[in-house]
Amino acid sequence: MTGTWRQVRSFNRCVQLLAVNQLGINLGFYMLMPYLANHLSSGLGMAAWTVGLVLGVRTLSQQGMFLVGGMLADRFGYKSMIVAGLVLRTVGFALLGFVDTLPALLVASVLTGLAGALFNPSVRAYVAAEAGERRVDAFAVFNVFYQAGILIGPLVGLLLIAADFRTVCLVAAAVFAALTIVQVRLLPNQPREEADPGRATGLAGVRADWRQVVGNRPFMLFSLAMIGSYVLSSQIYLALPLQAARVLGPSGGDVGSSVLFALSAVVAVIGQVRVTSWVKRRWNSGRSITVGLALMGAAFLPLALTAHLFVYRTGASAWDGAVALAPLLLATVVLTVGTVVAYPFEMDTIVALSGERLVATHYGLYNTLSGIGITLGNLGTGAIWGAAAAWDLPALPWLALIATGIVCTTAIAALARSGKLTAAPTVVPAAKGAATL
């Protein structure tokens, strides 16, 4: 970890503060969210469909509003959107601890989701702006803090839930309140993007910005090609826990899932900076992303090869469980390493393809497309999982995920070979003479 801390200290205070801010965001989020569904169902006695509605509204309000959050950040400055998002998350999490009716819970969920839509594109655009030519290294450091928050958050939540769920909510809200104060006092004001001469303002300007981003063909191709990578990485929350329950049984499945979740975060925290440094010396961004995606797809190969060998049986020994868990552990490590290889170069490529114009808007649209992909991909994975059980084809979900990795890797490799990952974006002229808001 010495190299990681040395890398952190090599950046200015702004990048360091944004990284710590992201650690706090994930700490507060993950100390609460893993326990929300159980609180709604067991604590409040809500029906399964209402639990799904509350959780779904939170996800939709975040994923669906990423683009809006990015456009607002480019218009009004990154700091203002970061602070606004932190304030909304503070209020939303505090509400979750006190309300018990469906309308109030939906309001709290919308606030927490909208908060993420405001600060996520802004934080990444701000890191990119401050890091300059060192964007790849900056995003490697950023991901270390990001993953550390994911690792620590559930552990803190587990300790607090022993008191009650309201305590978890209030502590999580306090984390976001503290982050708000720190960002207001210490985070410099990033100047908003200068408008081009003659660029329209108001609603016409927003439409022009939208046309410029959507008309950026290399960026859109890259965004669509990368959707599969998010489907693959999200399986740490879906297919891998399902497999843990399949081979360890219902009671052991929860423990196995926790082990996989923690292992993924530890690998990322320990390896990110070192792996990025090694990769950057050898490959360009296109090659690095391609290799990362290939690893992510290959991660599911051990599970495809052993799917028919392991299934939980009553009376299985601890040794049997350890052997059955081995392919899952290997898959988790390879999947995480693939993500670690690709992520900093992926974030850098978005900025490069944007031409360093409307960066937050590009990040916002990219996140929105990724969120849609994750939702559809998880629905498809769940359907294939059910079909595999019905047809007694346990390898089917893993083969589908491997195929997803092959398609995604092939698409990115083709874009890299054609030079589209370094092409200048298409700029759509802004309308002139339009009325302002």
Coordinates of C-alpha atoms in Angstrom, one line a residue:
M1 CA 0.0 0.0 0.0
T2 CA 3.1 2.3 0.2
G3 CA 2.9 2.9 -3.5
T4 CA -0.8 3.8 -3.3
W5 CA -0.2 6.4 -0.6
R6 CA 2.7 7.9 -2.5
Q7 CA 0.4 8.2 -5.5
V8 CA -2.3 9.8 -3.5
R9 CA 0.1 12.4 -2.1
S10 CA 1.4 13.2 -5.6
F11 CA -2.0 14.8 -6.5
N12 CA -3.2 18.2 -5.3
R13 CA -5.5 18.7 -2.4
C14 CA -8.6 19.0 -4.6
V15 CA -8.1 15.5 -6.1
Q16 CA -7.3 14.1 -2.6
L17 CA -10.5 15.7 -1.2
L18 CA -12.6 14.3 -4.0
A19 CA -11.2 10.8 -3.4
V20 CA -11.9 11.0 0.4
N21 CA -15.4 12.4 -0.4
Q22 CA -16.1 9.3 -2.6
L23 CA -14.9 7.1 0.2
G24 CA -17.4 8.8 2.6
I25 CA -20.2 8.6 0.0
N26 CA -19.8 4.9 -0.4
L27 CA -19.3 4.4 3.4
G28 CA -22.6 6.1 4.1
F29 CA -24.4 4.4 1.3
Y30 CA -23.3 0.9 1.9
M31 CA -23.7 1.0 5.7
L32 CA -27.5 1.5 5.0
M33 CA -28.6 0.2 1.6
P34 CA -27.8 -3.5 2.2
Y35 CA -30.1 -3.5 5.2
L36 CA -33.0 -1.4 3.7
A37 CA -34.9 -4.3 2.1
N38 CA -35.0 -6.3 5.3
H39 CA -36.1 -3.2 7.3
L40 CA -39.0 -2.6 4.8
S41 CA -40.1 -6.3 4.8
S42 CA -39.4 -7.4 8.3
G43 CA -39.3 -4.2 10.3
L44 CA -42.3 -2.4 8.6
G45 CA -44.1 -5.5 7.4
M46 CA -44.4 -4.3 3.8
A47 CA -45.3 -6.6 1.0
A48 CA -42.6 -7.8 -1.4
W49 CA -44.0 -5.7 -4.3
T50 CA -43.8 -2.5 -2.2
V51 CA -40.2 -3.3 -1.1
G52 CA -39.4 -3.7 -4.8
L53 CA -41.1 -0.5 -5.7
V54 CA -39.2 1.5 -3.1
L55 CA -35.8 0.1 -4.1
G56 CA -36.7 0.4 -7.8
V57 CA -37.7 4.1 -7.5
R58 CA -34.4 4.8 -5.9
T59 CA -32.5 3.2 -8.7
L60 CA -34.7 4.7 -11.4
S61 CA -34.4 8.2 -10.0
Q62 CA -30.6 7.9 -10.0
Q63 CA -30.0 6.2 -13.3
G64 CA -32.6 8.1 -15.1
M65 CA -31.4 11.5 -13.9
F66 CA -27.6 11.0 -14.4
L67 CA -27.8 12.9 -17.7
V68 CA -29.7 15.8 -16.1
G69 CA -27.1 15.9 -13.3
G70 CA -24.3 16.1 -15.7
M71 CA -25.9 18.8 -17.8
L72 CA -26.5 20.9 -14.7
A73 CA -22.9 20.4 -13.6
D74 CA -21.6 21.7 -16.9
R75 CA -24.0 24.7 -16.6
F76 CA -23.6 25.7 -13.0
G77 CA -20.3 24.2 -11.8
Y78 CA -19.2 20.9 -10.4
K79 CA -19.0 22.0 -6.7
S80 CA -22.6 23.3 -6.6
M81 CA -23.9 19.9 -7.9
I82 CA -21.7 17.9 -5.5
V83 CA -22.9 19.9 -2.5
A84 CA -26.6 19.8 -3.7
G85 CA -26.4 16.0 -4.0
L86 CA -24.8 15.6 -0.6
V87 CA -27.6 17.7 1.0
L88 CA -30.3 15.6 -0.7
R89 CA -28.7 12.4 0.4
T90 CA -28.5 13.7 4.0
V91 CA -32.2 14.5 4.0
G92 CA -33.2 11.3 2.2
F93 CA -31.3 9.0 4.5
A94 CA -32.6 10.7 7.6
L95 CA -36.1 10.4 6.3
L96 CA -35.7 6.7 5.8
G97 CA -35.1 6.3 9.6
F98 CA -38.4 8.0 10.6
V99 CA -41.0 7.4 8.0
D100 CA -43.1 4.3 7.7
T101 CA -45.7 5.0 5.0
L102 CA -45.3 4.2 1.3
P103 CA -45.6 7.7 0.0
A104 CA -43.0 9.1 2.5
L105 CA -40.6 6.2 1.7
L106 CA -41.0 6.9 -2.0
V107 CA -40.1 10.5 -1.4
A108 CA -37.0 9.5 0.6
S109 CA -36.0 7.1 -2.1
V110 CA -36.3 9.7 -4.8
L111 CA -34.2 12.1 -2.8
T112 CA -31.4 9.5 -2.3
G113 CA -31.4 8.5 -6.0
L114 CA -31.5 12.1 -7.3
A115 CA -28.6 12.9 -5.0
G116 CA -26.4 10.3 -6.7
A117 CA -27.4 11.6 -10.1
L118 CA -26.2 15.1 -9.1
F119 CA -22.9 14.3 -7.5
N120 CA -21.6 11.3 -9.5
P121 CA -21.0 12.9 -12.9
S122 CA -19.7 16.1 -11.2
V123 CA -17.2 14.3 -9.0
R124 CA -15.7 12.4 -12.0
A125 CA -15.6 15.5 -14.2
Y126 CA -13.9 17.4 -11.4
V127 CA -11.3 14.7 -10.9
A128 CA -10.6 14.7 -14.7
A129 CA -10.3 18.5 -14.8
E130 CA -7.9 18.7 -11.8
A131 CA -5.8 15.7 -12.9
G132 CA -5.1 17.0 -16.4
E133 CA -2.7 14.6 -18.2
R134 CA -2.6 12.3 -15.2
R135 CA -6.2 11.3 -15.4
V136 CA -5.5 7.6 -15.6
D137 CA -3.5 7.7 -12.4
A138 CA -6.1 9.9 -10.7
F139 CA -8.9 7.5 -11.5
A140 CA -6.9 4.6 -10.2
V141 CA -6.5 6.4 -6.9
F142 CA -10.2 7.4 -7.0
N143 CA -11.2 3.7 -7.4
V144 CA -9.1 2.7 -4.4
F145 CA -11.1 5.0 -2.2
Y146 CA -14.3 4.1 -3.9
Q147 CA -13.8 0.4 -3.2
A148 CA -12.6 1.0 0.3
G149 CA -15.9 2.7 1.1
I150 CA -17.7 -0.4 -0.3
L151 CA -15.6 -2.6 1.9
I152 CA -16.0 -0.7 5.1
G153 CA -19.6 0.5 4.8
P154 CA -21.5 -2.8 5.3
L155 CA -19.3 -3.7 8.2
V156 CA -20.1 -0.4 10.0
G157 CA -23.8 -0.9 9.1
L158 CA -23.7 -4.4 10.6
L159 CA -22.4 -3.0 13.9
L160 CA -25.0 -0.3 14.0
I161 CA -28.0 -2.5 13.0
A162 CA -27.5 -4.2 16.3
A163 CA -29.1 -1.1 17.8
D164 CA -31.8 -0.4 15.3
F165 CA -32.3 0.6 11.7
R166 CA -33.0 4.3 12.7
T167 CA -29.5 4.5 14.2
V168 CA -28.0 3.3 10.9
C169 CA -30.0 5.9 9.0
L170 CA -29.0 8.7 11.3
V171 CA -25.3 7.8 11.3
A172 CA -25.4 7.5 7.5
A173 CA -27.1 10.9 7.2
A174 CA -24.5 12.3 9.6
V175 CA -21.7 11.1 7.3
F176 CA -23.3 12.9 4.4
A177 CA -23.9 16.0 6.5
A178 CA -20.2 16.1 7.4
L179 CA -19.2 15.6 3.8
T180 CA -21.4 18.5 2.8
I181 CA -19.7 20.8 5.4
V182 CA -16.2 19.7 4.3
Q183 CA -17.0 20.2 0.6
V184 CA -18.5 23.7 1.2
R185 CA -15.5 24.8 3.2
L186 CA -12.6 23.1 1.5
L187 CA -13.5 22.2 -2.1
P188 CA -12.5 25.0 -4.5
N189 CA -15.0 26.4 -7.0
Q190 CA -14.3 24.7 -10.3
P191 CA -15.1 27.4 -13.0
R192 CA -18.0 26.4 -15.1
E193 CA -17.3 25.7 -18.8
E194 CA -16.9 28.8 -20.9
A195 CA -19.5 29.1 -23.5
D196 CA -18.5 29.4 -27.1
P197 CA -19.2 32.7 -28.8
G198 CA -22.7 32.7 -30.1
R199 CA -23.7 29.6 -28.1
A200 CA -27.3 29.7 -27.2
T201 CA -28.4 29.9 -23.6
G202 CA -31.4 28.7 -21.7
L203 CA -33.5 25.8 -23.0
A204 CA -32.1 26.2 -26.5
G205 CA -28.6 25.9 -25.1
V206 CA -29.5 22.7 -23.2
R207 CA -30.9 21.2 -26.4
A208 CA -27.7 22.2 -28.3
D209 CA -25.5 20.6 -25.6
W210 CA -27.7 17.4 -25.8
R211 CA -27.3 17.3 -29.6
Q212 CA -23.5 17.8 -29.3
V213 CA -23.2 14.8 -26.9
V214 CA -25.6 12.5 -28.7
G215 CA -24.0 13.5 -32.0
N216 CA -20.6 12.5 -30.8
R217 CA -20.5 9.2 -32.7
P218 CA -17.2 7.8 -31.3
F219 CA -18.5 8.5 -27.7
M220 CA -21.8 6.9 -28.4
L221 CA -20.3 3.8 -30.0
F222 CA -17.9 3.5 -27.0
S223 CA -20.7 3.9 -24.5
L224 CA -22.9 1.2 -26.2
A225 CA -19.9 -1.2 -26.5
M226 CA -19.1 -0.8 -22.8
I227 CA -22.6 -1.7 -21.6
G228 CA -21.7 -5.4 -21.5
S229 CA -18.9 -4.7 -19.1
Y230 CA -21.3 -3.3 -16.6
V231 CA -23.6 -6.3 -17.0
L232 CA -20.6 -8.5 -16.2
S233 CA -19.3 -6.5 -13.2
S234 CA -22.8 -6.3 -11.7
Q235 CA -22.9 -10.1 -11.3
I236 CA -21.0 -9.7 -8.0
Y237 CA -24.4 -8.7 -6.8
L238 CA -26.6 -11.3 -8.7
A239 CA -25.2 -14.4 -10.3
L240 CA -22.3 -15.0 -8.0
P241 CA -24.4 -14.8 -4.8
L242 CA -27.0 -17.1 -6.4
Q243 CA -24.2 -19.6 -7.1
A244 CA -22.9 -19.2 -3.6
A245 CA -26.4 -20.2 -2.3
R246 CA -26.6 -23.0 -4.8
V247 CA -23.3 -24.7 -3.7
L248 CA -23.4 -23.7 0.1
G249 CA -27.1 -23.8 0.8
P250 CA -29.4 -21.0 2.0
S251 CA -27.6 -20.4 5.3
G252 CA -24.1 -20.6 3.8
G253 CA -25.0 -18.6 0.8
D254 CA -25.2 -15.3 2.8
V255 CA -21.8 -15.9 4.3
G256 CA -20.4 -16.9 0.9
S257 CA -21.8 -13.8 -0.7
S258 CA -20.2 -11.6 2.0
V259 CA -16.9 -13.3 1.4
L260 CA -17.1 -12.7 -2.3
F261 CA -18.1 -9.1 -1.9
A262 CA -15.2 -8.4 0.6
L263 CA -12.7 -10.2 -1.6
S264 CA -13.6 -8.1 -4.6
A265 CA -13.2 -4.9 -2.7
V266 CA -9.9 -6.0 -1.1
V267 CA -8.4 -7.0 -4.5
A268 CA -9.3 -3.6 -5.9
V269 CA -8.0 -1.6 -3.0
I270 CA -4.7 -3.5 -2.8
G271 CA -4.1 -3.9 -6.5
Q272 CA -5.5 -0.9 -8.3
V273 CA -2.6 1.5 -8.3
R274 CA 0.0 -1.2 -8.9
V275 CA -1.9 -2.8 -11.8
T276 CA -2.6 0.5 -13.4
S277 CA 1.1 1.5 -13.3
W278 CA 2.0 -1.9 -14.8
V279 CA -0.6 -1.7 -17.6
K280 CA 0.1 2.0 -18.5
R281 CA 3.8 1.2 -19.1
R282 CA 2.9 -1.5 -21.7
W283 CA -0.4 -0.7 -23.4
N284 CA -2.4 2.3 -24.7
S285 CA -5.9 3.0 -23.5
G286 CA -7.7 0.9 -26.2
R287 CA -5.6 -2.1 -25.6
S288 CA -5.9 -1.8 -21.8
I289 CA -9.7 -1.6 -21.9
T290 CA -9.8 -4.6 -24.3
V291 CA -7.6 -6.7 -22.1
G292 CA -9.7 -5.8 -19.0
L293 CA -12.9 -6.8 -20.8
A294 CA -11.4 -10.0 -21.9
L295 CA -10.5 -10.9 -18.3
M296 CA -14.0 -10.0 -17.2
G297 CA -15.6 -12.3 -19.7
A298 CA -13.0 -15.1 -18.9
A299 CA -13.8 -14.8 -15.2
F300 CA -16.9 -16.9 -15.7
L301 CA -15.1 -19.8 -17.4
P302 CA -14.2 -21.7 -14.2
L303 CA -17.9 -21.6 -13.2
A304 CA -19.0 -22.9 -16.6
L305 CA -16.6 -25.7 -16.4
T306 CA -17.5 -26.8 -12.8
A307 CA -21.2 -25.8 -12.7
H308 CA -22.3 -29.5 -13.0
L309 CA -19.9 -30.6 -10.2
F310 CA -21.1 -28.7 -7.2
V311 CA -24.5 -28.4 -5.7
Y312 CA -25.4 -28.2 -2.0
R313 CA -26.4 -31.4 -0.2
T314 CA -27.5 -31.8 3.4
G315 CA -24.7 -32.9 5.6
A316 CA -21.9 -31.6 3.3
S317 CA -18.6 -31.0 5.2
A318 CA -16.7 -27.8 5.6
W319 CA -14.2 -29.1 3.1
D320 CA -16.9 -29.8 0.6
G321 CA -18.0 -26.2 1.0
A322 CA -14.5 -24.8 0.5
V323 CA -13.9 -26.9 -2.6
A324 CA -17.3 -25.8 -4.0
L325 CA -16.5 -22.1 -3.2
A326 CA -13.1 -22.2 -5.0
P327 CA -14.4 -21.5 -8.6
L328 CA -16.4 -18.6 -7.2
L329 CA -13.4 -17.2 -5.5
L330 CA -11.3 -17.5 -8.7
A331 CA -14.1 -15.9 -10.7
T332 CA -14.4 -13.0 -8.3
V333 CA -10.7 -12.3 -8.4
V334 CA -10.4 -12.4 -12.2
L335 CA -13.6 -10.3 -12.6
T336 CA -12.2 -7.7 -10.2
V337 CA -8.8 -7.7 -11.9
G338 CA -10.4 -7.1 -15.2
T339 CA -12.4 -4.2 -13.8
V340 CA -9.2 -2.8 -12.2
V341 CA -7.4 -3.0 -15.5
A342 CA -10.1 -1.3 -17.5
Y343 CA -11.6 1.3 -15.2
P344 CA -9.0 4.1 -15.2
F345 CA -8.6 4.0 -18.9
E346 CA -12.3 3.8 -19.5
M347 CA -12.8 7.0 -17.5
D348 CA -10.0 8.7 -19.3
T349 CA -11.4 7.7 -22.7
I350 CA -14.7 9.3 -21.9
V351 CA -12.9 12.6 -21.3
A352 CA -10.8 12.2 -24.5
L353 CA -13.8 11.4 -26.6
S354 CA -15.6 14.5 -25.2
G355 CA -12.8 16.7 -26.5
E356 CA -12.8 18.0 -22.8
R357 CA -16.1 19.8 -23.5
L358 CA -19.3 19.1 -21.6
V359 CA -17.4 16.4 -19.7
A360 CA -20.0 16.0 -16.9
T361 CA -22.8 15.7 -19.5
H362 CA -20.8 12.9 -21.3
Y363 CA -20.3 11.1 -17.9
G364 CA -24.0 11.6 -17.2
L365 CA -25.2 10.0 -20.4
Y366 CA -22.6 7.3 -20.1
N367 CA -23.9 6.4 -16.6
T368 CA -27.5 6.5 -17.8
L369 CA -26.8 4.0 -20.6
S370 CA -24.8 1.8 -18.3
G371 CA -27.6 1.8 -15.8
I372 CA -30.2 0.8 -18.4
G373 CA -27.8 -2.0 -19.5
I374 CA -27.4 -3.3 -16.0
T375 CA -31.1 -3.4 -15.5
L376 CA -31.8 -5.2 -18.7
G377 CA -28.8 -7.4 -18.3
N378 CA -29.8 -8.5 -14.8
L379 CA -33.3 -9.2 -16.0
G380 CA -31.8 -11.4 -18.7
T381 CA -29.4 -13.1 -16.4
G382 CA -32.2 -13.9 -13.9
A383 CA -34.4 -15.3 -16.7
I384 CA -31.5 -17.5 -18.0
W385 CA -30.8 -18.6 -14.4
G386 CA -34.4 -19.8 -14.1
A387 CA -34.3 -21.5 -17.5
A388 CA -31.0 -23.2 -16.6
A389 CA -32.6 -24.7 -13.5
A390 CA -35.7 -25.8 -15.4
W391 CA -33.7 -27.4 -18.1
D392 CA -30.9 -28.8 -15.8
L393 CA -28.2 -26.8 -17.7
P394 CA -26.3 -25.2 -14.8
A395 CA -23.6 -23.9 -17.1
L396 CA -26.0 -21.9 -19.2
P397 CA -25.9 -18.6 -17.3
W398 CA -22.1 -18.6 -17.3
L399 CA -21.9 -19.4 -21.0
A400 CA -24.2 -16.4 -21.6
L401 CA -22.0 -14.1 -19.5
I402 CA -18.9 -15.4 -21.3
A403 CA -20.6 -14.6 -24.7
T404 CA -21.4 -11.1 -23.4
G405 CA -17.8 -10.6 -22.6
I406 CA -16.7 -11.8 -26.1
V407 CA -19.1 -9.5 -27.8
C408 CA -18.1 -6.5 -25.6
T409 CA -14.4 -7.2 -26.0
T410 CA -14.7 -7.6 -29.8
A411 CA -16.6 -4.3 -30.1
I412 CA -14.0 -2.4 -28.1
A413 CA -11.1 -4.0 -30.0
A414 CA -12.7 -3.0 -33.3
L415 CA -13.2 0.6 -32.1
A416 CA -9.6 0.7 -30.9
R417 CA -8.2 -0.6 -34.2
S418 CA -10.3 1.8 -36.3
G419 CA -9.0 4.8 -34.2
K420 CA -12.4 5.8 -33.0
L421 CA -11.3 5.8 -29.4
T422 CA -9.1 8.8 -30.1
A423 CA -11.2 10.5 -32.7
A424 CA -12.3 14.1 -32.2
P425 CA -16.0 14.4 -31.3
T426 CA -18.5 15.7 -33.7
V427 CA -19.6 19.1 -32.7
V428 CA -23.2 20.2 -33.5
P429 CA -23.4 23.9 -33.9
A430 CA -25.5 25.6 -31.3
A431 CA -28.7 27.5 -32.3
K432 CA -28.4 31.3 -32.1
G433 CA -30.9 33.9 -31.1
A434 CA -33.0 31.7 -28.9
A435 CA -34.8 33.0 -25.8
T436 CA -33.3 32.4 -22.4
L437 CA -34.9 30.9 -19.4

